[in-house]
Amino acid sequence: MHPHNSYGEQLKKSKGESLSSSSTFHPAKFFLLTGRVSTPRKLPVESIQIVLEELRKKGNLEWLDKNKSSFLIMWRRPEEWGKLIYQWVSRSGQNNSVFTLYELTSGEDTEGEEFHGLDEATLLRALQALQQEHKAEIITLSDSRGVKFF
């Protein structure tokens, strides 16, 4: 990344590279990035906890352990990914169809869709959100998992 790009520009560029990421919480390594990447500033632990809690409340962060030392930060909430997937299913007339997880994220039919290339963990969270809305059912196939959309 170019050091003069704004943090927002860098975030947009990295969106395609990694749609979600996990991290272990180390207060000394958590930086507030300003307009220049080369000038990181340390935040007090209390401030970091407030930021992480706000991300959790909005559904963009999930703690991976009870000690709250590891977390997953998601570009979009699972419900948002689910909505995008279901819009594609409806738009393409695929309701009452079964897909493998691979077909959804790597198949030719989904090329160009925002969820194409989505990691499996995030995809499953999105499908679970759709399942709760009775729009989909996650199923086990002979050698993989899939989903049926309603």
Coordinates of N, CA, C and O in Angstrom, one line a residue:
M1 N 0.8 -1.2 0.0 CA 0.0 0.0 0.0 C 0.9 1.2 0.0 O 1.9 1.3 0.7
H2 N 0.5 2.2 -0.7 CA 1.2 3.4 -0.8 C 1.0 4.2 0.5 O -0.1 4.4 1.0
P3 N 2.1 4.7 1.1 CA 1.9 5.4 2.4 C 1.1 6.7 2.4 O 0.7 7.1 3.4
H4 N 0.8 7.2 1.2 CA 0.0 8.5 1.1 C -1.4 8.2 0.9 O -2.2 9.2 0.9
N5 N -1.9 7.0 0.7 CA -3.3 6.7 0.5 C -4.0 6.9 1.8 O -3.4 6.6 2.9
S6 N -5.2 7.3 1.8 CA -6.0 7.4 3.0 C -6.3 6.0 3.5 O -6.3 5.0 2.7
Y7 N -6.7 5.9 4.8 CA -7.0 4.6 5.3 C -8.2 4.0 4.6 O -8.3 2.8 4.3
G8 N -9.2 4.9 4.3 CA -10.4 4.4 3.6 C -10.1 3.8 2.2 O -10.6 2.8 1.8
E9 N -9.2 4.5 1.5 CA -8.7 4.0 0.2 C -8.0 2.6 0.3 O -8.2 1.7 -0.4
Q10 N -7.2 2.5 1.4 CA -6.5 1.2 1.6 C -7.5 0.1 1.9 O -7.4 -1.0 1.5
L11 N -8.5 0.5 2.7 CA -9.5 -0.5 3.1 C -10.3 -1.0 1.9 O -10.5 -2.2 1.7
K12 N -10.6 0.0 1.0 CA -11.3 -0.4 -0.2 C -10.5 -1.3 -1.1 O -11.0 -2.3 -1.6
K13 N -9.2 -1.0 -1.2 CA -8.3 -1.8 -2.0 C -8.2 -3.2 -1.4 O -8.1 -4.2 -2.1
S14 N -8.1 -3.3 -0.1 CA -7.9 -4.6 0.6 C -9.2 -5.4 0.6 O -9.2 -6.6 0.8
K15 N -10.4 -4.8 0.3 CA -11.6 -5.5 0.3 C -11.6 -6.8 -0.5 O -12.0 -7.9 -0.2
G16 N -11.1 -6.6 -1.7 CA -11.0 -7.7 -2.6 C -10.0 -8.8 -2.2 O -10.1 -10.0 -2.6
E17 N -9.0 -8.4 -1.4 CA -8.0 -9.4 -1.0 C -8.5 -10.3 0.1 O -8.2 -11.4 0.1
S18 N -9.2 -9.7 1.0 CA -9.6 -10.5 2.2 C -10.9 -9.9 2.7 O -11.0 -8.8 3.2
L19 N -12.0 -10.7 2.6 CA -13.3 -10.2 2.9 C -13.6 -10.3 4.4 O -14.4 -9.6 5.0
S20 N -12.8 -11.1 5.1 CA -12.9 -11.1 6.5 C -11.5 -11.6 7.0 O -10.7 -12.2 6.3
S21 N -11.2 -11.3 8.3 CA -9.9 -11.7 8.8 C -10.1 -11.9 10.3 O -10.9 -11.3 10.9
S22 N -9.2 -12.7 10.8 CA -9.2 -12.9 12.3 C -7.9 -12.3 12.8 O -6.9 -12.2 12.1
S23 N -8.0 -12.0 14.1 CA -6.8 -11.4 14.7 C -6.8 -11.8 16.2 O -7.8 -12.0 16.8
T24 N -5.6 -11.8 16.8 CA -5.5 -11.9 18.2 C -5.2 -10.6 18.8 O -4.5 -9.8 18.2
F25 N -5.9 -10.3 19.9 CA -5.9 -8.9 20.5 C -4.6 -8.7 21.2 O -4.3 -9.4 22.2
H26 N -3.8 -7.8 20.8 CA -2.6 -7.4 21.4 C -2.6 -5.9 21.5 O -2.4 -5.2 20.5
P27 N -2.9 -5.3 22.7 CA -3.1 -3.8 22.7 C -1.9 -3.1 22.2 O -2.1 -2.0 21.5
A28 N -0.7 -3.6 22.3 CA 0.5 -2.8 21.8 C 0.5 -2.8 20.3 O 1.2 -1.9 19.7
K29 N -0.2 -3.7 19.7 CA -0.1 -3.8 18.2 C -1.4 -3.2 17.6 O -1.5 -3.1 16.3
F30 N -2.3 -2.7 18.3 CA -3.5 -2.2 17.8 C -3.3 -0.7 17.6 O -3.1 0.1 18.6
F31 N -3.3 -0.2 16.4 CA -3.0 1.2 16.1 C -4.2 1.9 15.5 O -5.0 1.3 14.8
L32 N -4.3 3.2 15.8 CA -5.2 4.1 15.1 C -4.4 4.6 13.9 O -3.4 5.2 14.0
L33 N -4.9 4.3 12.7 CA -4.3 4.8 11.5 C -4.9 6.1 11.1 O -6.1 6.3 11.0
T34 N -4.0 7.1 10.8 CA -4.4 8.4 10.4 C -4.2 8.4 8.9 O -4.1 7.4 8.2
G35 N -4.2 9.6 8.3 CA -4.0 9.7 6.9 C -2.7 9.1 6.3 O -2.6 8.8 5.2
R36 N -1.8 8.9 7.2 CA -0.5 8.3 6.7 C -0.3 7.0 7.5 O -0.3 7.0 8.7
V37 N 0.0 6.0 6.8 CA 0.2 4.7 7.4 C 1.5 4.7 8.2 O 1.7 4.0 9.2
S38 N 2.4 5.6 7.8 CA 3.7 5.6 8.5 C 3.6 6.3 9.9 O 4.6 6.3 10.6
T39 N 2.5 6.8 10.3 CA 2.3 7.5 11.6 C 1.3 6.8 12.4 O 0.3 7.4 12.7
P40 N 1.5 5.6 12.9 CA 0.6 4.9 13.7 C 0.6 5.5 15.1 O 1.6 6.0 15.6
R41 N -0.5 5.6 15.8 CA -0.6 6.0 17.2 C -1.2 4.9 18.0 O -2.2 4.4 17.6
K42 N -0.7 4.7 19.2 CA -1.3 3.7 20.0 C -2.5 4.2 20.7 O -2.5 5.4 21.2
L43 N -3.5 3.4 20.8 CA -4.7 3.7 21.6 C -4.6 3.1 23.0 O -4.1 2.0 23.1
P44 N -5.2 3.7 24.0 CA -5.3 3.1 25.3 C -6.1 1.8 25.2 O -7.1 1.8 24.4
V45 N -5.9 0.8 26.0 CA -6.6 -0.4 26.0 C -8.1 -0.2 26.1 O -8.9 -0.8 25.4
E46 N -8.5 0.8 26.9 CA -9.9 1.0 27.1 C -10.6 1.5 25.8 O -11.7 1.1 25.5
S47 N -9.9 2.3 25.1 CA -10.4 2.8 23.8 C -10.5 1.7 22.8 O -11.5 1.6 22.0
I48 N -9.5 0.8 22.8 CA -9.6 -0.3 21.9 C -10.8 -1.2 22.2 O -11.5 -1.6 21.3
Q49 N -11.0 -1.4 23.5 CA -12.1 -2.3 23.9 C -13.5 -1.6 23.4 O -14.4 -2.3 23.0
I50 N -13.6 -0.3 23.5 CA -14.8 0.4 23.1 C -15.0 0.2 21.6 O -16.1 -0.1 21.1
V51 N -13.9 0.4 20.8 CA -14.0 0.2 19.3 C -14.4 -1.2 19.0 O -15.4 -1.4 18.2
L52 N -13.8 -2.2 19.6 CA -14.1 -3.6 19.4 C -15.6 -3.9 19.8 O -16.3 -4.6 19.1
E53 N -16.0 -3.4 20.9 CA -17.4 -3.6 21.3 C -18.4 -3.0 20.4 O -19.4 -3.6 20.1
E54 N -18.1 -1.8 19.9 CA -19.0 -1.2 18.9 C -19.1 -2.0 17.6 O -20.2 -2.2 17.0
L55 N -17.9 -2.6 17.2 CA -17.9 -3.4 16.0 C -18.8 -4.7 16.3 O -19.5 -5.2 15.4
R56 N -18.7 -5.2 17.5 CA -19.5 -6.4 17.9 C -20.9 -6.1 17.9 O -21.7 -6.9 17.3
K57 N -21.3 -5.0 18.4 CA -22.7 -4.6 18.5 C -23.3 -4.4 17.1 O -24.5 -4.7 16.9
K58 N -22.5 -4.0 16.1 CA -23.0 -3.8 14.8 C -23.0 -5.1 14.0 O -23.4 -5.1 12.8
G59 N -22.4 -6.1 14.6 CA -22.4 -7.4 13.9 C -21.2 -7.6 13.0 O -21.1 -8.6 12.3
N60 N -20.2 -6.7 13.1 CA -19.0 -6.8 12.3 C -17.8 -7.5 13.0 O -16.7 -7.6 12.4
L61 N -18.0 -7.9 14.2 CA -16.9 -8.5 15.0 C -17.5 -9.7 15.8 O -18.6 -9.5 16.3
E62 N -16.8 -10.8 15.8 CA -17.2 -11.9 16.6 C -16.0 -12.4 17.4 O -14.9 -12.6 16.8
W63 N -16.2 -12.5 18.7 CA -15.1 -13.0 19.5 C -15.0 -14.5 19.3 O -16.0 -15.2 19.2
L64 N -13.7 -15.0 19.2 CA -13.5 -16.4 18.9 C -13.1 -17.2 20.2 O -13.0 -18.4 20.1
D65 N -13.0 -16.5 21.3 CA -12.7 -17.2 22.5 C -13.4 -16.4 23.7 O -13.8 -15.3 23.6
K66 N -13.5 -17.1 24.8 CA -14.2 -16.5 26.0 C -13.4 -15.4 26.6 O -13.9 -14.5 27.2
N67 N -12.1 -15.4 26.4 CA -11.2 -14.4 27.0 C -11.2 -13.1 26.2 O -10.5 -12.2 26.6
K68 N -11.9 -13.1 25.1 CA -11.9 -12.0 24.2 C -10.5 -11.5 23.8 O -10.2 -10.3 23.8
S69 N -9.7 -12.5 23.4 CA -8.3 -12.2 23.0 C -8.2 -12.4 21.5 O -7.2 -12.0 20.9
S70 N -9.1 -13.2 20.9 CA -9.1 -13.4 19.4 C -10.5 -13.1 18.9 O -11.5 -13.3 19.5
F71 N -10.4 -12.5 17.7 CA -11.7 -12.0 17.1 C -11.7 -12.1 15.6 O -10.6 -12.2 15.0
L72 N -12.8 -12.2 15.0 CA -13.0 -12.1 13.6 C -13.7 -10.8 13.3 O -14.7 -10.5 13.8
I73 N -13.1 -10.1 12.4 CA -13.7 -8.8 11.9 C -14.2 -9.1 10.5 O -13.5 -9.6 9.6
M74 N -15.5 -8.8 10.2 CA -16.1 -9.0 9.0 C -16.4 -7.7 8.2 O -16.9 -6.8 8.8
W75 N -16.1 -7.7 7.0 CA -16.3 -6.6 6.1 C -17.8 -6.3 6.1 O -18.2 -5.1 6.2
R76 N -18.6 -7.3 5.9 CA -20.1 -7.2 6.0 C -20.6 -8.2 7.1 O -20.0 -9.2 7.3
R77 N -21.7 -7.8 7.7 CA -22.3 -8.7 8.6 C -22.9 -9.9 7.9 O -23.2 -9.8 6.7
P78 N -23.0 -11.1 8.5 CA -23.5 -12.3 7.9 C -24.9 -12.0 7.2 O -25.1 -12.5 6.1
E79 N -25.7 -11.3 7.9 CA -27.0 -11.0 7.3 C -26.9 -10.2 6.0 O -27.7 -10.4 5.1
E80 N -25.9 -9.3 5.9 CA -25.8 -8.6 4.7 C -25.3 -9.5 3.5 O -25.8 -9.4 2.4
W81 N -24.3 -10.4 3.8 CA -23.9 -11.3 2.8 C -25.1 -12.2 2.4 O -25.2 -12.5 1.2
G82 N -25.9 -12.7 3.4 CA -27.0 -13.5 3.1 C -28.0 -12.8 2.2 O -28.5 -13.4 1.2
K83 N -28.2 -11.5 2.4 CA -29.1 -10.8 1.6 C -28.6 -10.7 0.1 O -29.4 -10.9 -0.8
L84 N -27.3 -10.5 0.0 CA -26.7 -10.4 -1.4 C -26.9 -11.7 -2.1 O -27.2 -11.8 -3.3
I85 N -26.6 -12.8 -1.4 CA -26.7 -14.2 -1.9 C -28.1 -14.4 -2.3 O -28.4 -14.9 -3.4
Y86 N -29.1 -14.1 -1.4 CA -30.5 -14.4 -1.7 C -31.0 -13.6 -2.9 O -31.8 -14.0 -3.7
Q87 N -30.5 -12.3 -3.0 CA -30.9 -11.5 -4.1 C -30.5 -12.1 -5.4 O -31.2 -12.1 -6.4
W88 N -29.3 -12.7 -5.4 CA -28.8 -13.3 -6.6 C -29.6 -14.6 -7.0 O -30.0 -14.8 -8.1
V89 N -29.9 -15.3 -5.9 CA -30.8 -16.5 -6.1 C -32.1 -16.2 -6.7 O -32.5 -16.7 -7.7
S90 N -32.7 -15.2 -6.2 CA -34.1 -14.7 -6.7 C -34.0 -14.1 -8.1 O -34.8 -14.5 -9.0
R91 N -33.0 -13.3 -8.3 CA -32.8 -12.6 -9.6 C -32.5 -13.6 -10.7 O -33.0 -13.4 -11.8
S92 N -31.8 -14.7 -10.4 CA -31.4 -15.6 -11.4 C -32.4 -16.8 -11.5 O -32.2 -17.8 -12.2
G93 N -33.5 -16.7 -10.7 CA -34.5 -17.7 -10.8 C -34.1 -19.1 -10.2 O -34.5 -20.1 -10.7
Q94 N -33.3 -19.0 -9.2 CA -32.7 -20.3 -8.6 C -33.4 -20.7 -7.3 O -32.9 -21.6 -6.7
N95 N -34.5 -20.1 -7.0 CA -35.2 -20.6 -5.8 C -35.6 -22.1 -6.0 O -35.8 -22.5 -7.1
N96 N -35.7 -22.8 -4.9 CA -35.9 -24.2 -4.8 C -34.8 -25.0 -5.5 O -35.0 -26.1 -5.9
S97 N -33.6 -24.4 -5.6 CA -32.4 -25.1 -6.1 C -31.4 -25.4 -5.0 O -31.4 -24.8 -4.0
V98 N -30.6 -26.4 -5.3 CA -29.6 -26.8 -4.3 C -28.2 -26.5 -4.9 O -28.0 -26.7 -6.1
F99 N -27.3 -25.9 -4.1 CA -26.0 -25.5 -4.5 C -25.0 -26.1 -3.5 O -25.3 -26.1 -2.3
T100 N -23.8 -26.4 -4.0 CA -22.7 -26.7 -3.0 C -22.2 -25.4 -2.6 O -22.4 -24.4 -3.3
L101 N -21.4 -25.4 -1.5 CA -20.8 -24.2 -1.1 C -19.8 -23.7 -2.1 O -19.6 -22.5 -2.4
Y102 N -19.1 -24.7 -2.7 CA -18.1 -24.3 -3.7 C -18.8 -23.6 -4.9 O -18.3 -22.6 -5.4
E103 N -20.0 -24.1 -5.4 CA -20.6 -23.5 -6.5 C -21.0 -22.0 -6.2 O -20.9 -21.1 -7.1
L104 N -21.4 -21.7 -4.9 CA -21.7 -20.4 -4.6 C -20.5 -19.4 -4.6 O -20.7 -18.3 -5.0
T105 N -19.4 -19.9 -4.1 CA -18.3 -19.0 -4.0 C -17.3 -19.1 -5.1 O -16.4 -18.2 -5.2
S106 N -17.3 -20.1 -5.8 CA -16.3 -20.3 -6.9 C -16.8 -20.8 -8.2 O -16.0 -20.9 -9.2
G107 N -18.1 -20.9 -8.3 CA -18.7 -21.4 -9.6 C -18.8 -20.3 -10.6 O -18.7 -19.1 -10.3
E108 N -18.9 -20.7 -11.9 CA -19.0 -19.8 -13.0 C -20.2 -18.9 -12.9 O -20.2 -17.7 -13.3
D109 N -21.3 -19.4 -12.4 CA -22.6 -18.7 -12.3 C -22.5 -17.5 -11.4 O -23.3 -16.5 -11.5
T110 N -21.6 -17.5 -10.4 CA -21.5 -16.4 -9.5 C -20.4 -15.5 -9.7 O -20.2 -14.5 -9.0
E111 N -19.6 -15.7 -10.8 CA -18.5 -14.8 -11.1 C -19.1 -13.4 -11.3 O -20.2 -13.2 -11.9
G112 N -18.4 -12.4 -10.8 CA -18.9 -11.0 -10.8 C -19.8 -10.6 -9.7 O -20.1 -9.5 -9.5
E113 N -20.3 -11.6 -8.9 CA -21.1 -11.3 -7.7 C -20.2 -10.9 -6.6 O -19.1 -11.5 -6.5
E114 N -20.6 -10.1 -5.7 CA -19.8 -9.6 -4.6 C -19.4 -10.8 -3.6 O -18.3 -10.7 -3.0
F115 N -20.2 -11.8 -3.6 CA -19.9 -12.9 -2.7 C -19.0 -14.0 -3.3 O -18.6 -14.9 -2.6
H116 N -18.7 -13.8 -4.6 CA -17.8 -14.8 -5.3 C -16.4 -14.7 -4.6 O -15.9 -13.6 -4.5
G117 N -15.9 -15.8 -4.2 CA -14.6 -15.8 -3.5 C -14.7 -15.7 -2.0 O -13.7 -15.7 -1.3
L118 N -15.9 -15.6 -1.5 CA -16.1 -15.4 0.0 C -15.5 -16.7 0.7 O -15.7 -17.8 0.2
D119 N -14.9 -16.5 1.8 CA -14.4 -17.6 2.6 C -15.5 -18.5 3.2 O -16.6 -18.0 3.4
E120 N -15.3 -19.8 3.4 CA -16.3 -20.7 3.8 C -16.9 -20.4 5.1 O -18.1 -20.5 5.3
A121 N -16.1 -19.9 6.1 CA -16.7 -19.6 7.4 C -17.7 -18.4 7.3 O -18.7 -18.5 7.9
T122 N -17.4 -17.4 6.5 CA -18.3 -16.3 6.4 C -19.5 -16.7 5.6 O -20.6 -16.3 5.9
L123 N -19.3 -17.5 4.5 CA -20.4 -18.0 3.8 C -21.4 -18.8 4.7 O -22.6 -18.6 4.6
L124 N -20.9 -19.7 5.5 CA -21.7 -20.4 6.4 C -22.5 -19.5 7.4 O -23.7 -19.8 7.6
R125 N -21.9 -18.5 7.9 CA -22.6 -17.5 8.7 C -23.7 -16.9 8.0 O -24.8 -16.7 8.5
A126 N -23.4 -16.5 6.7 CA -24.5 -15.9 5.9 C -25.6 -16.9 5.6 O -26.8 -16.5 5.7
L127 N -25.3 -18.1 5.3 CA -26.3 -19.1 5.1 C -27.1 -19.4 6.4 O -28.3 -19.7 6.3
Q128 N -26.5 -19.4 7.5 CA -27.2 -19.6 8.8 C -28.2 -18.5 9.0 O -29.3 -18.7 9.5
A129 N -27.8 -17.3 8.6 CA -28.7 -16.1 8.8 C -29.9 -16.3 7.9 O -31.1 -16.1 8.3
L130 N -29.7 -16.8 6.6 CA -30.8 -17.1 5.7 C -31.7 -18.2 6.2 O -32.9 -18.2 6.1
Q131 N -31.0 -19.2 6.9 CA -31.8 -20.3 7.4 C -32.7 -19.9 8.5 O -33.8 -20.3 8.6
Q132 N -32.2 -19.0 9.4 CA -33.1 -18.4 10.4 C -34.3 -17.7 9.9 O -35.3 -17.6 10.5
E133 N -34.1 -17.1 8.7 CA -35.2 -16.4 8.0 C -36.1 -17.3 7.2 O -37.0 -16.8 6.5
H134 N -35.8 -18.6 7.2 CA -36.5 -19.6 6.5 C -36.4 -19.4 5.0 O -37.4 -19.7 4.2
K135 N -35.3 -18.9 4.5 CA -35.1 -18.7 3.1 C -34.1 -19.7 2.5 O -34.0 -19.8 1.3
A136 N -33.5 -20.5 3.4 CA -32.5 -21.5 3.0 C -32.4 -22.6 4.0 O -32.8 -22.3 5.2
E137 N -31.8 -23.7 3.6 CA -31.5 -24.8 4.5 C -30.2 -25.3 4.2 O -29.9 -25.7 3.0
I138 N -29.3 -25.3 5.2 CA -27.9 -25.9 4.9 C -28.1 -27.4 5.0 O -28.7 -28.0 5.9
I139 N -27.6 -28.1 4.0 CA -27.7 -29.6 4.0 C -26.3 -30.2 3.8 O -25.4 -29.6 3.4
T140 N -26.3 -31.5 4.2 CA -25.1 -32.3 4.0 C -25.2 -33.2 2.7 O -26.2 -33.9 2.6
L141 N -24.3 -33.0 1.8 CA -24.3 -33.8 0.6 C -23.3 -35.0 0.8 O -22.7 -35.1 1.9
S142 N -23.2 -35.8 -0.2 CA -22.4 -37.0 0.0 C -20.9 -36.7 0.4 O -20.4 -37.4 1.3
D143 N -20.3 -35.7 -0.2 CA -18.9 -35.4 0.2 C -18.7 -34.0 0.5 O -17.6 -33.5 0.6
S144 N -19.7 -33.2 0.7 CA -19.6 -31.8 1.0 C -20.9 -31.2 1.6 O -21.8 -32.0 1.8
R145 N -20.9 -30.0 1.8 CA -22.1 -29.3 2.3 C -22.7 -28.5 1.2 O -22.0 -28.0 0.3
G146 N -24.0 -28.3 1.3 CA -24.7 -27.5 0.4 C -25.8 -26.7 1.0 O -25.9 -26.6 2.2
V147 N -26.6 -26.1 0.2 CA -27.7 -25.3 0.6 C -28.8 -25.3 -0.3 O -28.6 -25.3 -1.6
K148 N -30.0 -25.4 0.2 CA -31.2 -25.3 -0.6 C -31.9 -24.0 -0.3 O -32.1 -23.6 0.8
F149 N -32.2 -23.3 -1.4 CA -32.9 -22.0 -1.2 C -34.4 -22.1 -1.5 O -34.8 -22.9 -2.3
F150 N -35.2 -21.4 -0.7 CA -36.7 -21.4 -0.8 C -37.2 -20.1 -1.5 O -36.6 -19.1 -1.5

